[in-house]
Amino acid sequence: MASDGFRPLDDKSLAEYIKATPSLSSKLGNQIDELQIKEVGDGNLNFVYIVTSPSGSFVIKQALPYIRCIGESWPMTKERAYFEAVTLKEHGRLCPDHVPEVYHFDRAMSLIGMRYLEPPHIILRKGLIAGIEYPLLAEHISEYMARTLFFTSLIYHTTTEHKQAVAEFCGNVELCRLTEQVVFSDPYKVSQYNHWTSPYLDRDAEAVREDNTLKLEVAELKSMFCERAQALIHGDLHTGSVMVTSDSTQVIDPEFAFYGPMGFDIGAFVGNLILAFFAQDGHADPKNDRKAYKDWLLRTIEETWNLFHKKFTALLDKHKDGSGEAYLPAIYNNPQLQQLVKQKFMSDLFHDALGFGAAKMIRRIVGVAHVEDFESIADAGVRADCERRALDFAKMLLKERRKFQGITEVVSAIQKVH
């Protein structure tokens, strides 16, 4: 393994590495002797270290050649660190307020050094479980999605620029294949990796595997995921990939990034907010019935799409005479046609997002990797009740997504299930 220059670092060897790397040691004011290193990776794939000294700090993330939570029996390309670093830099250029800065990247070592998001930043998912409201969340995440998706699409780029970028990111095939398996395949068949709250959801899991209509819809989404190089998407934009405070929202971990369908990012985020909503009853207690918090979640779901819609269409208008080749100004040359194009694009994107969001919800209930929102509900019966409502809603949304004209109708449908 060392022949390619890669070696997994531990606390001691990481300290030596930092000493020998000016772009990192300079961030600590060169006070190397007093640095503290803490391993905090709680994810499925990587080592993550927080490095602090009296005069500075950063995070080091190193990709391993296998899936950390499973071990060497499930190999995984270290090259994902390259795609993550490139995406952090590109998305950071397009939306610097909501993407942490990259200080250092070492391709041979699959290692990224980046800004440390200091406390009180926490993972959004943990904040949602705790019932904390984030008043600027929808504003910030819609800004991130609108800018990163618009400026990496053909609406802004020439086809030549776009094809070059797509070609580079085709290299991230292993992580795309992982998504294809866990989101679009495993939940719909018997798989050794699937699990659910048994025995409560045994019948529900079986029903997913026997639902022909559901499988037809999922096939369509999988084909879109694999074939539609629409924009440079984050590829894993759930509530565990966002760090927040009351006035800061930072998107992290884009190692699954590739040129794919825009609706996958939007759906992943909104779908995870819907999961958080359905989990709330499991976190309610006599002191707090979580009703007000559920209302806030529904408002946030609605605002996220509405603000995204507003910002994305504003970018469309602003750049309608630019060099983007999706809608050539010589053809789309009158206001009426421009309006029709915009409506069609946003309507299709909305339905894509609903479909992908629903698929992401289903896989978190009957697939391999679940969400803490549900897993942290101690009583299995209560947990299964929450999960079943979420699963039933997701199946309906996946199959009937084209009937919804707007996000308000989706929120009403969530309330009806509840």
PDB file of C-alpha atoms in Angstrom, residues 75-317:
ATOM      1  CA  PRO A  75     -12.740  -1.960  -0.429  1.00  0.00           C
ATOM      2  CA  MET A  76     -13.279   1.647  -1.493  1.00  0.00           C
ATOM      3  CA  THR A  77     -11.197   3.938  -3.693  1.00  0.00           C
ATOM      4  CA  LYS A  78      -9.056   6.537  -1.897  1.00  0.00           C
ATOM      5  CA  GLU A  79      -9.477   8.763  -4.985  1.00  0.00           C
ATOM      6  CA  ARG A  80     -12.753   9.998  -3.484  1.00  0.00           C
ATOM      7  CA  ALA A  81     -10.608  12.477  -1.508  1.00  0.00           C
ATOM      8  CA  TYR A  82      -9.531  14.069  -4.796  1.00  0.00           C
ATOM      9  CA  PHE A  83     -13.134  14.593  -5.919  1.00  0.00           C
ATOM     10  CA  GLU A  84     -14.058  15.928  -2.491  1.00  0.00           C
ATOM     11  CA  ALA A  85     -11.195  18.447  -2.529  1.00  0.00           C
ATOM     12  CA  VAL A  86     -11.970  19.614  -6.087  1.00  0.00           C
ATOM     13  CA  THR A  87     -15.659  20.017  -5.207  1.00  0.00           C
ATOM     14  CA  LEU A  88     -14.966  21.867  -1.952  1.00  0.00           C
ATOM     15  CA  LYS A  89     -12.810  24.298  -3.900  1.00  0.00           C
ATOM     16  CA  GLU A  90     -15.290  24.722  -6.769  1.00  0.00           C
ATOM     17  CA  HIS A  91     -18.403  24.979  -4.578  1.00  0.00           C
ATOM     18  CA  GLY A  92     -16.401  27.196  -2.195  1.00  0.00           C
ATOM     19  CA  ARG A  93     -15.565  29.538  -5.082  1.00  0.00           C
ATOM     20  CA  LEU A  94     -19.249  29.705  -6.063  1.00  0.00           C
ATOM     21  CA  CYS A  95     -20.624  29.988  -2.517  1.00  0.00           C
ATOM     22  CA  PRO A  96     -17.815  30.959  -0.097  1.00  0.00           C
ATOM     23  CA  ASP A  97     -20.177  31.791   2.777  1.00  0.00           C
ATOM     24  CA  HIS A  98     -21.420  28.204   3.083  1.00  0.00           C
ATOM     25  CA  VAL A  99     -18.453  25.944   2.219  1.00  0.00           C
ATOM     26  CA  PRO A 100     -15.374  25.598   4.483  1.00  0.00           C
ATOM     27  CA  GLU A 101     -12.084  26.727   2.941  1.00  0.00           C
ATOM     28  CA  VAL A 102      -9.527  24.122   1.829  1.00  0.00           C
ATOM     29  CA  TYR A 103      -5.965  24.863   3.048  1.00  0.00           C
ATOM     30  CA  HIS A 104      -4.140  21.794   1.755  1.00  0.00           C
ATOM     31  CA  PHE A 105      -4.687  18.722  -0.409  1.00  0.00           C
ATOM     32  CA  ASP A 106      -2.313  15.771  -0.785  1.00  0.00           C
ATOM     33  CA  ARG A 107      -3.536  13.427  -3.491  1.00  0.00           C
ATOM     34  CA  ALA A 108      -1.075  10.594  -2.763  1.00  0.00           C
ATOM     35  CA  MET A 109      -2.100  10.619   0.910  1.00  0.00           C
ATOM     36  CA  SER A 110      -5.836  11.145   0.139  1.00  0.00           C
ATOM     37  CA  LEU A 111      -5.698  13.908   2.713  1.00  0.00           C
ATOM     38  CA  ILE A 112      -7.501  17.248   2.938  1.00  0.00           C
ATOM     39  CA  GLY A 113      -6.733  20.043   5.406  1.00  0.00           C
ATOM     40  CA  MET A 114      -9.571  22.533   5.788  1.00  0.00           C
ATOM     41  CA  ARG A 115     -11.174  25.111   8.033  1.00  0.00           C
ATOM     42  CA  TYR A 116     -12.252  23.814  11.447  1.00  0.00           C
ATOM     43  CA  LEU A 117     -15.903  24.721  12.080  1.00  0.00           C
ATOM     44  CA  GLU A 118     -15.490  25.483  15.751  1.00  0.00           C
ATOM     45  CA  PRO A 119     -18.229  25.173  18.413  1.00  0.00           C
ATOM     46  CA  PRO A 120     -21.031  26.053  18.649  1.00  0.00           C
ATOM     47  CA  HIS A 121     -21.205  24.522  15.111  1.00  0.00           C
ATOM     48  CA  ILE A 122     -22.868  21.122  15.296  1.00  0.00           C
ATOM     49  CA  ILE A 123     -24.076  18.613  12.744  1.00  0.00           C
ATOM     50  CA  LEU A 124     -27.537  19.749  11.621  1.00  0.00           C
ATOM     51  CA  ARG A 125     -29.046  16.287  12.187  1.00  0.00           C
ATOM     52  CA  LYS A 126     -28.083  16.433  15.885  1.00  0.00           C
ATOM     53  CA  GLY A 127     -29.646  19.889  16.168  1.00  0.00           C
ATOM     54  CA  LEU A 128     -32.898  18.645  14.600  1.00  0.00           C
ATOM     55  CA  ILE A 129     -33.029  15.702  17.029  1.00  0.00           C
ATOM     56  CA  ALA A 130     -32.498  18.132  19.908  1.00  0.00           C
ATOM     57  CA  GLY A 131     -35.347  20.314  18.630  1.00  0.00           C
ATOM     58  CA  ILE A 132     -33.257  23.427  17.908  1.00  0.00           C
ATOM     59  CA  GLU A 133     -34.611  25.970  15.422  1.00  0.00           C
ATOM     60  CA  TYR A 134     -32.240  27.484  12.855  1.00  0.00           C
ATOM     61  CA  PRO A 135     -33.893  30.658  11.551  1.00  0.00           C
ATOM     62  CA  LEU A 136     -31.477  31.105   8.608  1.00  0.00           C
ATOM     63  CA  LEU A 137     -31.225  27.463   7.506  1.00  0.00           C
ATOM     64  CA  ALA A 138     -33.586  27.680   4.513  1.00  0.00           C
ATOM     65  CA  GLU A 139     -32.064  31.004   3.423  1.00  0.00           C
ATOM     66  CA  HIS A 140     -28.516  29.612   3.533  1.00  0.00           C
ATOM     67  CA  ILE A 141     -29.042  26.138   2.079  1.00  0.00           C
ATOM     68  CA  SER A 142     -31.164  27.496  -0.788  1.00  0.00           C
ATOM     69  CA  GLU A 143     -28.355  29.938  -1.581  1.00  0.00           C
ATOM     70  CA  TYR A 144     -25.809  27.099  -1.607  1.00  0.00           C
ATOM     71  CA  MET A 145     -27.963  24.885  -3.836  1.00  0.00           C
ATOM     72  CA  ALA A 146     -28.984  27.660  -6.240  1.00  0.00           C
ATOM     73  CA  ARG A 147     -25.432  28.889  -6.820  1.00  0.00           C
ATOM     74  CA  THR A 148     -23.617  25.540  -7.001  1.00  0.00           C
ATOM     75  CA  LEU A 149     -26.239  23.951  -9.260  1.00  0.00           C
ATOM     76  CA  PHE A 150     -26.775  26.921 -11.569  1.00  0.00           C
ATOM     77  CA  PHE A 151     -23.115  27.846 -12.162  1.00  0.00           C
ATOM     78  CA  THR A 152     -22.033  24.259 -12.937  1.00  0.00           C
ATOM     79  CA  SER A 153     -24.861  23.625 -15.417  1.00  0.00           C
ATOM     80  CA  LEU A 154     -25.291  24.137 -19.151  1.00  0.00           C
ATOM     81  CA  ILE A 155     -27.536  27.093 -18.440  1.00  0.00           C
ATOM     82  CA  TYR A 156     -24.312  28.924 -17.524  1.00  0.00           C
ATOM     83  CA  HIS A 157     -21.570  26.913 -19.302  1.00  0.00           C
ATOM     84  CA  THR A 158     -20.799  26.139 -22.915  1.00  0.00           C
ATOM     85  CA  THR A 159     -21.158  22.484 -23.878  1.00  0.00           C
ATOM     86  CA  THR A 160     -17.361  22.259 -24.276  1.00  0.00           C
ATOM     87  CA  GLU A 161     -16.703  23.466 -20.711  1.00  0.00           C
ATOM     88  CA  HIS A 162     -19.438  21.213 -19.433  1.00  0.00           C
ATOM     89  CA  LYS A 163     -18.175  18.085 -21.192  1.00  0.00           C
ATOM     90  CA  GLN A 164     -14.635  18.604 -19.854  1.00  0.00           C
ATOM     91  CA  ALA A 165     -15.923  18.896 -16.302  1.00  0.00           C
ATOM     92  CA  VAL A 166     -18.232  15.890 -16.711  1.00  0.00           C
ATOM     93  CA  ALA A 167     -15.332  13.807 -18.056  1.00  0.00           C
ATOM     94  CA  GLU A 168     -13.184  14.558 -15.021  1.00  0.00           C
ATOM     95  CA  PHE A 169     -15.903  13.637 -12.543  1.00  0.00           C
ATOM     96  CA  CYS A 170     -16.740  10.392 -14.349  1.00  0.00           C
ATOM     97  CA  GLY A 171     -13.736   9.143 -12.392  1.00  0.00           C
ATOM     98  CA  ASN A 172     -15.773   9.154  -9.176  1.00  0.00           C
ATOM     99  CA  VAL A 173     -17.506   6.000 -10.399  1.00  0.00           C
ATOM    100  CA  GLU A 174     -17.060   3.911  -7.227  1.00  0.00           C
ATOM    101  CA  LEU A 175     -18.948   6.310  -4.995  1.00  0.00           C
ATOM    102  CA  CYS A 176     -21.660   6.693  -7.614  1.00  0.00           C
ATOM    103  CA  ARG A 177     -21.928   2.905  -7.707  1.00  0.00           C
ATOM    104  CA  LEU A 178     -22.280   2.865  -3.923  1.00  0.00           C
ATOM    105  CA  THR A 179     -25.224   5.296  -4.194  1.00  0.00           C
ATOM    106  CA  GLU A 180     -26.746   3.275  -7.027  1.00  0.00           C
ATOM    107  CA  GLN A 181     -26.624   0.190  -4.816  1.00  0.00           C
ATOM    108  CA  VAL A 182     -27.830   1.586  -1.494  1.00  0.00           C
ATOM    109  CA  VAL A 183     -30.456   4.044  -2.809  1.00  0.00           C
ATOM    110  CA  PHE A 184     -31.828   2.498  -5.999  1.00  0.00           C
ATOM    111  CA  SER A 185     -31.189  -1.257  -5.649  1.00  0.00           C
ATOM    112  CA  ASP A 186     -30.831  -2.822  -2.197  1.00  0.00           C
ATOM    113  CA  PRO A 187     -34.104  -1.603  -0.607  1.00  0.00           C
ATOM    114  CA  TYR A 188     -36.093  -3.206  -3.449  1.00  0.00           C
ATOM    115  CA  LYS A 189     -34.583  -6.700  -3.154  1.00  0.00           C
ATOM    116  CA  VAL A 190     -33.361  -9.128  -0.522  1.00  0.00           C
ATOM    117  CA  SER A 191     -29.878  -7.911   0.435  1.00  0.00           C
ATOM    118  CA  GLN A 192     -27.539  -8.936   3.250  1.00  0.00           C
ATOM    119  CA  TYR A 193     -26.959  -5.248   4.020  1.00  0.00           C
ATOM    120  CA  ASN A 194     -30.606  -4.256   4.542  1.00  0.00           C
ATOM    121  CA  HIS A 195     -32.042  -4.002   8.023  1.00  0.00           C
ATOM    122  CA  TRP A 196     -35.046  -2.369   9.666  1.00  0.00           C
ATOM    123  CA  THR A 197     -36.861  -2.224  12.991  1.00  0.00           C
ATOM    124  CA  SER A 198     -37.790  -5.897  13.178  1.00  0.00           C
ATOM    125  CA  PRO A 199     -40.246  -7.511  13.688  1.00  0.00           C
ATOM    126  CA  TYR A 200     -42.421  -4.362  13.539  1.00  0.00           C
ATOM    127  CA  LEU A 201     -41.501  -3.403   9.964  1.00  0.00           C
ATOM    128  CA  ASP A 202     -40.984  -6.905   8.491  1.00  0.00           C
ATOM    129  CA  ARG A 203     -44.183  -6.673   6.483  1.00  0.00           C
ATOM    130  CA  ASP A 204     -43.448  -3.080   5.418  1.00  0.00           C
ATOM    131  CA  ALA A 205     -39.987  -4.013   4.114  1.00  0.00           C
ATOM    132  CA  GLU A 206     -41.508  -6.923   2.207  1.00  0.00           C
ATOM    133  CA  ALA A 207     -44.163  -4.614   0.746  1.00  0.00           C
ATOM    134  CA  VAL A 208     -41.409  -2.365  -0.665  1.00  0.00           C
ATOM    135  CA  ARG A 209     -39.805  -5.396  -2.321  1.00  0.00           C
ATOM    136  CA  GLU A 210     -43.142  -6.446  -3.851  1.00  0.00           C
ATOM    137  CA  ASP A 211     -44.357  -3.071  -5.139  1.00  0.00           C
ATOM    138  CA  ASN A 212     -44.195  -3.126  -8.953  1.00  0.00           C
ATOM    139  CA  THR A 213     -45.240   0.505  -9.403  1.00  0.00           C
ATOM    140  CA  LEU A 214     -42.596   1.639  -6.939  1.00  0.00           C
ATOM    141  CA  LYS A 215     -39.929  -0.351  -8.785  1.00  0.00           C
ATOM    142  CA  LEU A 216     -40.860   1.203 -12.142  1.00  0.00           C
ATOM    143  CA  GLU A 217     -40.490   4.688 -10.653  1.00  0.00           C
ATOM    144  CA  VAL A 218     -37.195   3.811  -8.975  1.00  0.00           C
ATOM    145  CA  ALA A 219     -35.844   2.482 -12.293  1.00  0.00           C
ATOM    146  CA  GLU A 220     -36.569   5.863 -13.855  1.00  0.00           C
ATOM    147  CA  LEU A 221     -34.793   7.710 -11.040  1.00  0.00           C
ATOM    148  CA  LYS A 222     -31.791   5.377 -11.212  1.00  0.00           C
ATOM    149  CA  SER A 223     -31.493   5.954 -14.932  1.00  0.00           C
ATOM    150  CA  MET A 224     -31.604   9.725 -14.350  1.00  0.00           C
ATOM    151  CA  PHE A 225     -28.990   9.455 -11.580  1.00  0.00           C
ATOM    152  CA  CYS A 226     -26.640   7.427 -13.808  1.00  0.00           C
ATOM    153  CA  GLU A 227     -27.175   9.183 -17.118  1.00  0.00           C
ATOM    154  CA  ARG A 228     -28.060  12.821 -16.537  1.00  0.00           C
ATOM    155  CA  ALA A 229     -24.980  15.032 -16.125  1.00  0.00           C
ATOM    156  CA  GLN A 230     -26.898  18.193 -15.249  1.00  0.00           C
ATOM    157  CA  ALA A 231     -24.644  19.950 -12.713  1.00  0.00           C
ATOM    158  CA  LEU A 232     -21.830  19.324 -10.206  1.00  0.00           C
ATOM    159  CA  ILE A 233     -23.935  17.952  -7.373  1.00  0.00           C
ATOM    160  CA  HIS A 234     -22.786  17.336  -3.794  1.00  0.00           C
ATOM    161  CA  GLY A 235     -24.150  13.799  -4.092  1.00  0.00           C
ATOM    162  CA  ASP A 236     -24.792  13.234  -0.363  1.00  0.00           C
ATOM    163  CA  LEU A 237     -26.515  16.415   0.821  1.00  0.00           C
ATOM    164  CA  HIS A 238     -28.339  15.103   3.892  1.00  0.00           C
ATOM    165  CA  THR A 239     -28.652  16.743   7.312  1.00  0.00           C
ATOM    166  CA  GLY A 240     -25.474  14.932   8.435  1.00  0.00           C
ATOM    167  CA  SER A 241     -23.447  16.800   5.781  1.00  0.00           C
ATOM    168  CA  VAL A 242     -24.339  20.270   7.061  1.00  0.00           C
ATOM    169  CA  MET A 243     -22.905  22.015  10.125  1.00  0.00           C
ATOM    170  CA  VAL A 244     -24.850  24.849  11.704  1.00  0.00           C
ATOM    171  CA  THR A 245     -25.141  27.529  14.335  1.00  0.00           C
ATOM    172  CA  SER A 246     -28.034  29.971  14.630  1.00  0.00           C
ATOM    173  CA  ASP A 247     -26.359  32.217  12.031  1.00  0.00           C
ATOM    174  CA  SER A 248     -24.000  29.937  10.077  1.00  0.00           C
ATOM    175  CA  THR A 249     -24.662  27.050   7.668  1.00  0.00           C
ATOM    176  CA  GLN A 250     -21.683  25.113   6.265  1.00  0.00           C
ATOM    177  CA  VAL A 251     -21.886  22.245   3.777  1.00  0.00           C
ATOM    178  CA  ILE A 252     -19.223  19.550   4.245  1.00  0.00           C
ATOM    179  CA  ASP A 253     -18.296  16.067   2.932  1.00  0.00           C
ATOM    180  CA  PRO A 254     -18.913  16.276  -0.847  1.00  0.00           C
ATOM    181  CA  GLU A 255     -16.917  13.091  -1.569  1.00  0.00           C
ATOM    182  CA  PHE A 256     -19.866  11.649  -3.532  1.00  0.00           C
ATOM    183  CA  ALA A 257     -19.802  14.651  -5.899  1.00  0.00           C
ATOM    184  CA  PHE A 258     -20.216  14.157  -9.641  1.00  0.00           C
ATOM    185  CA  TYR A 259     -22.125  15.657 -12.559  1.00  0.00           C
ATOM    186  CA  GLY A 260     -25.633  14.370 -11.951  1.00  0.00           C
ATOM    187  CA  PRO A 261     -29.271  15.470 -11.694  1.00  0.00           C
ATOM    188  CA  MET A 262     -29.841  18.687  -9.717  1.00  0.00           C
ATOM    189  CA  GLY A 263     -32.929  17.205  -8.085  1.00  0.00           C
ATOM    190  CA  PHE A 264     -30.779  14.653  -6.253  1.00  0.00           C
ATOM    191  CA  ASP A 265     -29.219  17.302  -3.974  1.00  0.00           C
ATOM    192  CA  ILE A 266     -32.462  19.193  -3.418  1.00  0.00           C
ATOM    193  CA  GLY A 267     -34.371  15.961  -2.763  1.00  0.00           C
ATOM    194  CA  ALA A 268     -31.729  14.600  -0.381  1.00  0.00           C
ATOM    195  CA  PHE A 269     -31.915  17.698   1.790  1.00  0.00           C
ATOM    196  CA  VAL A 270     -35.697  18.064   1.771  1.00  0.00           C
ATOM    197  CA  GLY A 271     -36.201  14.295   2.223  1.00  0.00           C
ATOM    198  CA  ASN A 272     -34.019  14.372   5.330  1.00  0.00           C
ATOM    199  CA  LEU A 273     -36.024  17.281   6.753  1.00  0.00           C
ATOM    200  CA  ILE A 274     -39.168  15.190   6.198  1.00  0.00           C
ATOM    201  CA  LEU A 275     -37.531  12.253   8.029  1.00  0.00           C
ATOM    202  CA  ALA A 276     -36.706  14.643  10.890  1.00  0.00           C
ATOM    203  CA  PHE A 277     -40.364  15.704  10.961  1.00  0.00           C
ATOM    204  CA  PHE A 278     -41.657  12.122  11.217  1.00  0.00           C
ATOM    205  CA  ALA A 279     -39.104  11.334  13.952  1.00  0.00           C
ATOM    206  CA  GLN A 280     -40.255  14.175  16.222  1.00  0.00           C
ATOM    207  CA  ASP A 281     -43.052  12.211  17.923  1.00  0.00           C
ATOM    208  CA  GLY A 282     -40.412   9.746  19.097  1.00  0.00           C
ATOM    209  CA  HIS A 283     -38.499  12.583  20.773  1.00  0.00           C
ATOM    210  CA  ALA A 284     -41.520  14.253  22.383  1.00  0.00           C
ATOM    211  CA  ASP A 285     -41.845  14.103  26.175  1.00  0.00           C
ATOM    212  CA  PRO A 286     -44.232  15.505  28.809  1.00  0.00           C
ATOM    213  CA  LYS A 287     -42.275  18.774  28.912  1.00  0.00           C
ATOM    214  CA  ASN A 288     -42.236  19.258  25.131  1.00  0.00           C
ATOM    215  CA  ASP A 289     -44.745  17.729  22.704  1.00  0.00           C
ATOM    216  CA  ARG A 290     -42.607  18.995  19.760  1.00  0.00           C
ATOM    217  CA  LYS A 291     -45.702  20.394  17.989  1.00  0.00           C
ATOM    218  CA  ALA A 292     -44.205  23.867  17.572  1.00  0.00           C
ATOM    219  CA  TYR A 293     -40.980  22.315  16.338  1.00  0.00           C
ATOM    220  CA  LYS A 294     -42.806  20.201  13.762  1.00  0.00           C
ATOM    221  CA  ASP A 295     -44.454  23.395  12.494  1.00  0.00           C
ATOM    222  CA  TRP A 296     -41.012  25.001  12.164  1.00  0.00           C
ATOM    223  CA  LEU A 297     -39.737  21.970  10.204  1.00  0.00           C
ATOM    224  CA  LEU A 298     -42.671  22.176   7.780  1.00  0.00           C
ATOM    225  CA  ARG A 299     -42.084  25.909   7.302  1.00  0.00           C
ATOM    226  CA  THR A 300     -38.403  25.200   6.658  1.00  0.00           C
ATOM    227  CA  ILE A 301     -39.240  22.543   4.052  1.00  0.00           C
ATOM    228  CA  GLU A 302     -41.523  25.009   2.301  1.00  0.00           C
ATOM    229  CA  GLU A 303     -39.075  27.923   2.523  1.00  0.00           C
ATOM    230  CA  THR A 304     -36.134  25.819   1.304  1.00  0.00           C
ATOM    231  CA  TRP A 305     -37.840  25.057  -2.000  1.00  0.00           C
ATOM    232  CA  ASN A 306     -39.495  28.480  -2.388  1.00  0.00           C
ATOM    233  CA  LEU A 307     -36.248  30.372  -1.746  1.00  0.00           C
ATOM    234  CA  PHE A 308     -34.315  28.007  -4.008  1.00  0.00           C
ATOM    235  CA  HIS A 309     -36.912  28.577  -6.754  1.00  0.00           C
ATOM    236  CA  LYS A 310     -36.662  32.340  -6.345  1.00  0.00           C
ATOM    237  CA  LYS A 311     -32.845  32.432  -6.356  1.00  0.00           C
ATOM    238  CA  PHE A 312     -32.391  29.940  -9.194  1.00  0.00           C
ATOM    239  CA  THR A 313     -34.888  31.721 -11.468  1.00  0.00           C
ATOM    240  CA  ALA A 314     -33.240  35.066 -10.631  1.00  0.00           C
ATOM    241  CA  LEU A 315     -29.919  33.599 -11.858  1.00  0.00           C
ATOM    242  CA  LEU A 316     -31.685  32.324 -14.997  1.00  0.00           C
ATOM    243  CA  ASP A 317     -32.990  35.829 -15.705  1.00  0.00           C
TER     244      ASP A 317
END
